[in-house]
Tab-separated table of C-alpha atoms in Angstrom:
chain	number	residue	atom	x	y	z
T	1	MET	CA	27.642	278.430	50.578
T	2	THR	CA	26.696	275.010	49.235
T	3	THR	CA	26.853	272.155	51.732
T	4	PRO	CA	28.943	269.252	50.359
T	5	ARG	CA	27.002	265.984	50.141
T	6	ASN	CA	29.942	263.598	50.125
T	7	LEU	CA	29.613	261.324	53.167
T	8	GLY	CA	28.956	257.643	52.624
T	9	THR	CA	27.572	255.217	55.175
T	10	VAL	CA	30.910	254.284	56.762
T	11	SER	CA	32.159	257.878	56.987
T	12	LEU	CA	28.892	259.228	58.385
T	13	THR	CA	28.557	256.393	60.903
T	14	THR	CA	32.109	257.044	62.119
T	15	LEU	CA	31.445	260.773	62.537
T	16	LEU	CA	28.168	260.183	64.391
T	17	VAL	CA	29.913	257.839	66.816
T	18	SER	CA	32.768	260.303	67.355
T	19	ALA	CA	30.230	263.049	68.209
T	20	HIS	CA	29.246	261.384	71.501
T	21	TYR	CA	31.960	258.837	72.286
T	22	GLY	CA	34.400	260.498	74.662
T	23	LEU	CA	35.496	260.725	78.276
T	24	GLY	CA	31.982	261.481	79.516
T	25	PHE	CA	30.728	258.338	77.816
T	26	ILE	CA	33.554	256.118	79.106
T	27	LEU	CA	34.265	257.432	82.605
T	28	GLY	CA	30.659	258.476	83.241
T	29	THR	CA	29.388	254.975	82.500
T	30	ALA	CA	32.165	253.439	84.591
T	31	GLU	CA	31.428	255.770	87.517
T	32	LYS	CA	27.721	254.901	87.549
T	33	SER	CA	28.439	251.180	87.157
T	34	PHE	CA	30.940	251.321	90.027
T	35	THR	CA	28.117	252.137	92.474
T	36	ASP	CA	24.899	251.109	90.692
T	37	GLY	CA	25.899	247.961	88.834
T	38	PRO	CA	24.364	247.081	85.432
T	39	ILE	CA	22.029	250.102	85.405
T	40	GLY	CA	25.143	252.267	85.104
T	41	SER	CA	25.009	251.684	81.335
T	42	LEU	CA	21.704	253.599	81.118
T	43	TYR	CA	23.103	256.891	79.794
T	44	ALA	CA	25.258	255.162	77.193
T	45	VAL	CA	22.378	252.955	76.030
T	46	ALA	CA	20.120	256.030	75.851
T	47	VAL	CA	22.637	257.685	73.509
T	48	GLY	CA	22.323	254.652	71.236
T	49	VAL	CA	18.517	254.690	71.370
T	50	GLY	CA	18.554	258.421	70.648
T	51	MET	CA	20.801	257.877	67.641
T	52	ILE	CA	18.442	255.208	66.268
T	53	THR	CA	15.505	257.567	66.856
T	54	LEU	CA	17.424	260.289	65.004
T	55	ALA	CA	16.796	258.259	61.851
T	56	LEU	CA	13.141	259.386	62.027
T	57	VAL	CA	14.119	263.038	61.479
T	58	ALA	CA	17.237	262.452	59.355
T	59	GLN	CA	15.429	263.294	56.112
T	60	PHE	CA	13.970	266.445	57.717
T	61	TYR	CA	17.473	267.692	58.576
T	62	TRP	CA	18.906	266.548	55.237
T	63	THR	CA	16.261	268.490	53.301
T	64	ARG	CA	16.516	271.743	55.262
T	65	ILE	CA	20.318	271.710	55.764
T	66	ASP	CA	20.454	274.709	58.148
T	67	PRO	CA	21.043	274.171	61.891
T	68	LEU	CA	18.145	274.459	64.308
T	69	TRP	CA	18.857	278.011	65.459
T	70	THR	CA	18.886	279.208	61.833
T	71	LEU	CA	15.660	277.383	60.919
T	72	LEU	CA	13.760	278.720	63.905
T	73	GLY	CA	15.468	282.102	63.763
T	74	ASP	CA	14.458	282.642	60.130
T	75	ARG	CA	10.862	281.724	60.959
T	76	TYR	CA	10.370	283.340	64.368
T	77	GLY	CA	12.876	286.166	64.351
T	78	TYR	CA	16.384	287.066	65.478
T	79	PRO	CA	15.560	286.827	69.237
T	80	VAL	CA	14.809	283.114	68.804
T	81	LYS	CA	18.098	282.559	66.983
T	82	ILE	CA	19.982	284.349	69.762
T	83	GLY	CA	18.057	282.500	72.488
T	84	ILE	CA	18.803	279.064	71.080
T	85	GLY	CA	22.436	280.055	70.558
T	86	LEU	CA	22.724	281.168	74.188
T	87	MET	CA	21.171	277.950	75.503
T	88	SER	CA	23.504	275.907	73.323
T	89	TRP	CA	26.454	277.911	74.698
T	90	ALA	CA	25.260	277.362	78.283
T	91	SER	CA	24.938	273.607	77.760
T	92	PHE	CA	28.534	273.440	76.531
T	93	ILE	CA	29.715	274.873	79.866
T	94	GLY	CA	28.592	271.657	81.542
T	95	ILE	CA	30.167	269.464	78.869
T	96	GLU	CA	33.452	271.384	79.229
T	97	ALA	CA	33.285	270.906	83.008
T	98	VAL	CA	32.899	267.165	82.446
T	99	GLN	CA	36.090	267.137	80.350
T	100	ILE	CA	37.973	268.894	83.180
T	101	ILE	CA	36.595	266.499	85.813
T	102	SER	CA	37.342	263.434	83.671
T	103	ALA	CA	40.875	264.476	82.747
T	104	ALA	CA	41.612	265.354	86.386
T	105	ALA	CA	40.417	261.891	87.442
T	106	ILE	CA	42.803	260.324	84.942
T	107	LEU	CA	45.761	262.406	86.127
T	108	GLU	CA	44.882	261.644	89.754
T	109	ILE	CA	46.089	258.101	89.089
T	110	VAL	CA	49.471	259.554	88.121
T	111	GLY	CA	49.574	261.422	91.430
T	112	PHE	CA	48.559	264.991	90.570
T	113	PRO	CA	46.327	266.812	93.128
T	114	THR	CA	42.793	267.253	91.769
T	115	PRO	CA	42.092	271.000	92.406
T	116	LEU	CA	45.433	272.170	90.988
T	117	THR	CA	45.037	269.774	88.058
T	118	MET	CA	41.592	271.188	87.240
T	119	VAL	CA	42.905	274.763	87.215
T	120	SER	CA	45.835	273.733	85.016
T	121	LEU	CA	43.584	271.816	82.624
T	122	ALA	CA	41.252	274.797	82.244
T	123	GLY	CA	44.262	276.908	81.308
T	124	VAL	CA	45.568	274.313	78.848
T	125	PHE	CA	42.128	273.915	77.226
T	126	CYS	CA	41.907	277.703	76.922
T	127	LEU	CA	45.355	277.923	75.309
T	128	PHE	CA	44.759	275.028	72.908
T	129	SER	CA	41.406	276.498	71.821
T	130	LEU	CA	43.254	279.550	70.465
T	131	LEU	CA	45.542	277.444	68.282
T	132	PRO	CA	44.693	276.084	64.795
T	133	LEU	CA	44.364	272.478	65.876
T	134	GLU	CA	41.738	271.338	63.342
T	135	ARG	CA	44.293	269.075	61.644
T	136	ALA	CA	44.816	267.259	64.931
T	137	SER	CA	41.174	266.144	65.127
T	138	GLY	CA	41.955	262.954	63.232
T	139	LEU	CA	44.706	262.142	65.735
T	140	PHE	CA	42.357	262.658	68.689
T	141	ARG	CA	39.713	260.406	67.104
T	142	GLY	CA	42.422	257.847	66.444
T	143	LEU	CA	43.418	257.926	70.104
T	144	LEU	CA	39.811	257.281	71.110
T	145	LEU	CA	39.696	254.306	68.735
T	146	PHE	CA	42.951	253.087	70.259
T	147	ASN	CA	41.302	253.457	73.653
T	148	ILE	CA	38.441	251.173	72.575
T	149	LEU	CA	41.012	248.538	71.652
T	150	VAL	CA	42.795	249.028	74.984
T	151	LEU	CA	39.523	248.715	76.911
T	152	SER	CA	38.627	245.571	74.985
T	153	SER	CA	42.060	244.128	75.776
T	154	ALA	CA	41.587	244.984	79.452
T	155	LEU	CA	38.242	243.194	79.519
T	156	TRP	CA	39.690	240.127	77.822
T	157	ARG	CA	42.608	240.002	80.251
T	158	LEU	CA	40.274	240.341	83.253
T	159	ASP	CA	37.873	237.483	82.482
T	160	GLN	CA	37.948	236.732	78.740
T	161	GLY	CA	34.891	238.919	78.174
T	162	GLU	CA	32.434	237.006	80.364
T	163	ALA	CA	31.495	240.178	82.297
T	164	TYR	CA	30.302	241.780	79.059
T	165	GLY	CA	27.681	239.104	78.541
T	166	ARG	CA	26.525	239.441	82.146
T	167	ALA	CA	26.302	243.234	81.802
T	168	VAL	CA	24.056	242.918	78.744
T	169	LEU	CA	21.831	240.229	80.241
T	170	ASP	CA	21.497	241.967	83.629
T	171	PHE	CA	20.750	245.423	82.221
T	172	TRP	CA	17.336	244.817	80.678
T	173	PRO	CA	15.787	242.999	83.675
T	174	THR	CA	17.064	245.770	85.964
T	175	VAL	CA	15.415	248.467	83.839
T	176	SER	CA	12.179	246.518	83.380
T	177	GLN	CA	11.718	246.060	87.140
T	178	GLY	CA	10.357	249.596	87.324
T	179	VAL	CA	11.085	252.949	85.745
T	180	SER	CA	12.211	255.207	88.581
T	181	PRO	CA	12.257	259.018	88.226
T	182	GLU	CA	16.047	258.883	87.955
T	183	ILE	CA	15.895	256.384	85.080
T	184	ALA	CA	13.171	258.386	83.328
T	185	GLY	CA	15.095	261.644	83.717
T	186	VAL	CA	18.348	260.305	82.277
T	187	ALA	CA	16.677	258.378	79.445
T	188	LEU	CA	14.306	261.163	78.355
T	189	SER	CA	16.927	263.912	78.481
T	190	THR	CA	19.497	261.915	76.534
T	191	VAL	CA	17.195	260.556	73.817
T	192	LEU	CA	15.504	263.914	73.202
T	193	LEU	CA	18.844	265.736	73.192
T	194	VAL	CA	20.268	263.512	70.451
T	195	LEU	CA	17.255	264.374	68.275
T	196	ILE	CA	18.111	268.101	68.329
T	197	ASP	CA	21.876	267.826	68.788
T	198	MET	CA	23.508	270.006	66.157
T	199	LYS	CA	26.782	268.076	66.474
T	200	CYS	CA	24.953	265.190	64.788
T	201	GLN	CA	22.870	267.376	62.451
T	202	GLN	CA	25.974	268.930	60.875
T	203	PHE	CA	27.080	265.453	59.758
T	204	VAL	CA	23.647	264.158	58.677
T	205	VAL	CA	23.155	267.004	56.178
T	206	ARG	CA	26.423	266.070	54.469
T	207	SER	CA	25.351	262.509	53.653
T	208	GLN	CA	25.059	261.586	49.992
T	209	SER	CA	21.344	260.777	50.274
T	210	PRO	CA	18.543	260.413	52.868
T	211	PRO	CA	18.780	256.574	52.866
T	212	ILE	CA	22.483	256.806	53.719
T	213	ALA	CA	21.662	259.212	56.556
T	214	TRP	CA	18.947	256.854	57.791
T	215	TRP	CA	21.124	253.742	57.783
T	216	SER	CA	24.061	255.587	59.348
T	217	CYS	CA	21.879	256.658	62.281
T	218	ILE	CA	20.754	253.054	62.759
T	219	PHE	CA	24.279	251.635	62.565
T	220	SER	CA	25.785	254.247	64.896
T	221	GLY	CA	22.973	253.672	67.390
T	222	TRP	CA	23.706	249.966	67.615
T	223	ILE	CA	27.451	250.651	67.877
T	224	PHE	CA	26.739	252.924	70.855
T	225	ILE	CA	24.569	250.266	72.486
T	226	ALA	CA	27.368	247.720	72.014
T	227	LEU	CA	29.943	250.125	73.484
T	228	ALA	CA	27.618	251.032	76.364
T	229	PHE	CA	28.341	247.801	78.211
T	230	LEU	CA	32.132	247.858	77.765
T	231	PRO	CA	32.998	250.198	80.702
T	232	THR	CA	30.370	248.481	82.861
T	233	ALA	CA	31.807	245.060	82.114
T	234	ILE	CA	35.381	246.176	82.840
T	235	VAL	CA	34.422	247.675	86.207
T	236	SER	CA	32.376	244.587	87.102
T	237	ALA	CA	35.191	242.209	86.158
T	238	ALA	CA	37.723	244.273	88.124
T	239	GLN	CA	35.472	244.281	91.194
T	240	GLN	CA	34.934	240.534	90.922
T	241	GLY	CA	38.674	240.001	90.515
T	242	GLN	CA	39.339	242.282	93.497
T	243	ILE	CA	42.047	244.232	91.702
T	244	LEU	CA	40.695	247.680	92.689
T	245	PRO	CA	42.216	249.169	95.867
T	246	ALA	CA	39.898	250.786	98.392
T	247	GLU	CA	41.035	254.307	97.478
T	248	VAL	CA	39.935	253.926	93.832
T	249	THR	CA	36.667	255.756	93.067
T	250	GLY	CA	34.178	255.383	90.246
T	251	LYS	CA	35.850	258.173	88.271
T	252	THR	CA	39.328	256.685	88.597
T	253	ALA	CA	38.389	253.010	88.109
T	254	ILE	CA	38.999	252.875	84.348
T	255	PRO	CA	42.301	254.847	84.490
T	256	TYR	CA	43.533	252.567	87.281
T	257	ILE	CA	42.583	249.427	85.340
T	258	LEU	CA	44.398	250.704	82.248
T	259	SER	CA	47.538	251.428	84.277
T	260	TRP	CA	47.255	247.944	85.784
T	261	LEU	CA	46.952	246.456	82.303
T	262	GLY	CA	50.182	248.200	81.292
T	263	GLY	CA	52.061	246.939	84.341
T	264	GLY	CA	51.655	249.982	86.560
T	265	ILE	CA	51.883	253.730	86.161
T	266	GLN	CA	55.678	253.579	86.502
T	267	THR	CA	56.037	251.563	83.269
T	268	PRO	CA	55.981	252.974	79.703
T	269	TRP	CA	52.982	250.804	78.745
T	270	GLY	CA	51.057	251.881	81.818
T	271	LEU	CA	51.647	255.544	81.000
T	272	LEU	CA	50.720	254.950	77.344
T	273	PHE	CA	47.412	253.295	78.213
T	274	VAL	CA	46.479	256.073	80.645
T	275	ALA	CA	47.518	258.650	78.043
T	276	SER	CA	45.103	257.017	75.595
T	277	LEU	CA	42.379	258.495	77.797
T	278	ALA	CA	43.996	261.784	78.814
T	279	LEU	CA	45.265	263.066	75.457
T	280	PRO	CA	41.896	262.999	73.632
T	281	ALA	CA	40.505	265.141	76.456
T	282	LEU	CA	42.815	267.941	75.283
T	283	GLY	CA	41.281	267.816	71.824
T	284	ILE	CA	37.685	267.518	73.010
T	285	GLY	CA	38.025	270.169	75.709
T	286	SER	CA	39.740	272.711	73.461
T	287	ASN	CA	37.282	272.054	70.627
T	288	ILE	CA	34.313	272.739	72.919
T	289	LEU	CA	35.878	276.060	73.962
T	290	ARG	CA	36.483	276.892	70.310
T	291	ILE	CA	32.813	276.260	69.475
T	292	GLN	CA	31.681	278.323	72.471
T	293	THR	CA	33.935	281.216	71.506
T	294	LYS	CA	32.584	281.219	67.952
T	295	ALA	CA	29.023	281.201	69.320
T	296	ASN	CA	29.853	284.153	71.591
T	297	LEU	CA	31.273	286.146	68.694
T	298	ASP	CA	28.238	285.372	66.522
T	299	ILE	CA	25.766	286.301	69.263
T	300	VAL	CA	27.305	289.711	69.953
T	301	ASN	CA	28.265	290.204	66.280
T	302	LEU	CA	31.980	290.803	66.872
T	303	ASN	CA	34.906	290.155	64.554
T	304	SER	CA	37.080	287.155	65.363
T	305	THR	CA	40.121	289.095	66.565
T	306	PRO	CA	42.758	287.418	68.786
T	307	GLY	CA	41.791	289.647	71.707
T	308	TYR	CA	38.079	288.839	71.571
T	309	ARG	CA	38.763	285.121	71.102
T	310	ALA	CA	41.145	285.035	74.061
T	311	GLY	CA	38.699	286.949	76.256
T	312	PHE	CA	35.725	284.710	75.507
T	313	ALA	CA	37.854	281.549	75.773
T	314	PHE	CA	39.044	282.657	79.222
T	315	LEU	CA	35.472	283.456	80.309
T	316	ASN	CA	34.128	280.097	79.122
T	317	ALA	CA	37.017	278.154	80.672
T	318	THR	CA	36.513	279.971	83.986
T	319	LEU	CA	32.784	279.157	84.066
T	320	ALA	CA	33.484	275.496	83.272
T	321	LEU	CA	36.198	275.395	85.952
T	322	ALA	CA	33.757	276.751	88.548
T	323	ILE	CA	31.342	273.905	87.784
T	324	ALA	CA	34.149	271.320	87.728
T	325	LEU	CA	35.578	272.399	91.104
T	326	ARG	CA	32.159	271.809	92.623
T	327	GLY	CA	32.434	268.156	91.567
T	328	GLY	CA	29.543	265.792	91.038
T	329	GLU	CA	28.769	262.724	88.978
T	330	ILE	CA	29.882	262.880	85.357
T	331	VAL	CA	26.634	261.533	83.894
T	332	GLY	CA	24.588	263.700	86.258
T	333	LEU	CA	26.335	266.862	85.029
T	334	ILE	CA	26.038	265.911	81.369
T	335	VAL	CA	22.348	265.062	81.522
T	336	SER	CA	21.421	268.063	83.707
T	337	PHE	CA	22.870	270.479	81.146
T	338	TYR	CA	21.190	268.446	78.382
T	339	ALA	CA	17.866	268.881	80.192
T	340	ALA	CA	18.324	272.655	80.464
T	341	TYR	CA	18.927	272.982	76.715
T	342	LEU	CA	15.975	270.717	75.941
T	343	SER	CA	13.619	272.624	78.231
T	344	ALA	CA	14.190	275.844	76.317
T	345	VAL	CA	14.358	274.552	72.746
T	346	TRP	CA	11.940	271.636	72.441
T	347	ILE	CA	8.629	273.551	72.603
T	348	PRO	CA	9.655	276.151	69.957
T	349	PHE	CA	10.938	273.261	67.820
T	350	ALA	CA	7.632	271.412	68.283
T	351	ALA	CA	5.753	274.572	67.238
T	352	TYR	CA	7.882	274.690	64.084
T	353	LEU	CA	7.157	271.017	63.338
T	354	PHE	CA	3.406	271.596	63.820
T	355	GLU	CA	3.534	274.355	61.231
T	356	GLN	CA	5.598	272.288	58.795
T	357	ALA	CA	3.044	269.475	59.116
T	358	GLN	CA	0.252	272.037	58.491
T	359	LEU	CA	-1.429	271.174	61.789
T	360	PHE	CA	-1.321	274.588	63.495
T	361	VAL	CA	0.499	277.890	63.093
T	362	PHE	CA	1.741	279.524	66.296
T	363	SER	CA	2.468	283.237	66.256
T	364	VAL	CA	5.985	284.648	66.293
T	365	THR	CA	5.385	286.313	69.650
T	366	SER	CA	4.107	283.123	71.306
T	367	VAL	CA	7.219	281.178	70.242
T	368	GLN	CA	9.540	283.973	71.368
T	369	VAL	CA	7.857	284.166	74.789
T	370	SER	CA	7.927	280.358	75.066
T	371	LEU	CA	11.680	280.271	74.440
T	372	LEU	CA	12.321	283.109	76.899
T	373	ILE	CA	10.259	281.606	79.729
T	374	GLY	CA	11.513	278.068	79.110
T	375	GLY	CA	15.136	279.199	78.987
T	376	LEU	CA	14.933	281.257	82.175
T	377	ALA	CA	13.083	278.484	84.026
T	378	ALA	CA	15.592	275.872	82.847
T	379	LEU	CA	18.644	277.916	83.862
T	380	ILE	CA	17.194	278.776	87.285
T	381	THR	CA	16.253	275.142	87.944
T	382	LEU	CA	19.673	273.987	86.707
T	383	GLY	CA	21.352	276.371	89.153
T	384	MET	CA	19.197	275.068	91.994
T	385	SER	CA	20.057	271.466	91.104
T	386	LEU	CA	23.773	272.302	91.243
T	387	PHE	CA	23.879	274.493	94.340
T	388	GLN	CA	20.604	273.792	96.216
T	389	PRO	CA	19.913	270.098	95.505
T	390	GLU	CA	17.436	269.831	98.393
T	391	PHE	CA	14.839	271.536	96.169
T	392	ILE	CA	14.990	268.773	93.557
T	393	TRP	CA	11.827	266.729	92.964
T	394	PHE	CA	11.678	262.911	92.835
T	395	ASN	CA	15.454	262.682	93.469
T	396	SER	CA	15.994	263.481	89.766
T	397	PRO	CA	17.568	266.816	88.725
T	398	GLU	CA	16.962	266.000	85.061
T	399	LEU	CA	13.247	265.329	85.535
T	400	THR	CA	12.898	268.474	87.656
T	401	ILE	CA	14.568	270.650	85.009
T	402	LEU	CA	12.497	269.090	82.227
T	403	GLY	CA	9.245	269.370	84.166
T	404	VAL	CA	9.691	273.008	85.153
T	405	GLY	CA	11.267	274.184	81.895
T	406	ILE	CA	9.027	272.394	79.396
T	407	GLY	CA	5.949	272.931	81.570
T	408	LEU	CA	6.399	276.709	81.799
T	409	SER	CA	7.520	276.925	78.168
T	410	SER	CA	4.335	275.134	77.051
T	411	LEU	CA	2.189	277.314	79.299
T	412	ALA	CA	3.801	280.460	77.891
T	413	LEU	CA	3.255	279.275	74.312
T	414	PHE	CA	-0.443	278.500	74.726
T	415	THR	CA	-1.352	281.465	76.945
T	416	THR	CA	0.396	283.946	74.644
T	417	GLN	CA	-1.261	282.385	71.601
T	418	ALA	CA	-4.661	282.451	73.329
T	419	GLY	CA	-4.140	286.055	74.428
T	420	GLU	CA	-3.266	287.175	70.912
T	421	THR	CA	-6.255	285.317	69.481
T	422	LEU	CA	-8.573	286.909	72.048
T	423	LEU	CA	-7.236	290.400	71.314
T	424	LEU	CA	-7.717	289.804	67.593
T	425	LEU	CA	-11.323	288.699	68.147
T	426	LEU	CA	-12.027	291.747	70.319
T	427	LYS	CA	-10.507	294.020	67.672
T	428	ARG	CA	-12.653	292.500	64.937
T	429	THR	CA	-15.739	292.743	67.115
T	430	GLN	CA	-15.011	296.419	67.767
T	431	GLU	CA	-14.542	297.039	64.052
T	432	ASP	CA	-17.858	295.298	63.280
T	433	ILE	CA	-19.659	297.432	65.882
T	434	GLU	CA	-18.165	300.631	64.484
T	435	ALA	CA	-19.098	299.568	60.957
């Protein structure tokens, strides 16, 4: 099927921004800023830097069209395609959990108990994912745009936007004081993830030309960087104005501020402003489950019957709920699952790029073993970071996952390649002796 090349600069930029701007971006940044100050914008800024860096490979994606798992699967075999698909599916579990945590934090302001809310949200996401809601995607994106306007209004009402300037000016000196393992882990995982994020790739390949793809990546990156400081500034201004009660947490700061802006949760405007956050979560959460279910059906080669779709949707929602009930920081969860996906996929992708650049050709077996070892190492380390955090190195789950996963994946690639080369040399030597 021919891929339509019909996206102009404005359309593509809008789609690239919508791919990563959501509750994790807003509430995750606010949560980190609530406790860490200006450095809380790090994840959001890293998304912007990653999007700008994506411009370097935009023409590569535009030329080849196919998603990463198809490119590598066609070159290195069906096991690689399945492996990348499984790692992509696993990473979405964490992103789905973030949607449950974020939506529960919003509804906590209304007065709903968190555990029961999480269970209910998982069920609602599961139900919505089985319905044909594609036409509603424009509405959900519109609600997110409305939310940007609401957040901007909240910032203006708090201190006429002065906190935004302080957030921008204070961020860079804070980062430049010294790159800690935590900063390195979040920044590396996020930037590298954006480069191989198929949510962005599917839009880039539909641009009208490579220059349009290039400029759209640049524009969307700077839009993300501009938006990165908005939640931080709002939280900072609210703290300075002392409008946040003691019981408000980092996760609930933005929902509380929006209800305050509307005159309280008991008023129609207060409910509307809080709903501007909560309703898009239904679209994002159900869409993630829909993507996961499709990936499950493709991996096991099953027809998309209602029974299979319902079964996989329930399984995926249950796994995400289990992660969400455990709790944790929003950004920490997002980036940890990013790191696990990266650890498995980046080395096989690098091997593919080396071959395309005619620098070196790795064998099919070496790439398959690299993906297998990297994926297993990443998933095991991810599990330890979630349930046995005392084993984490440098106080950075992301850096630990990247170090173990990419390290073992690289070792597997080179040792398998060296072993195959040695066996080939021995075979040729034996043939020469016999001749």
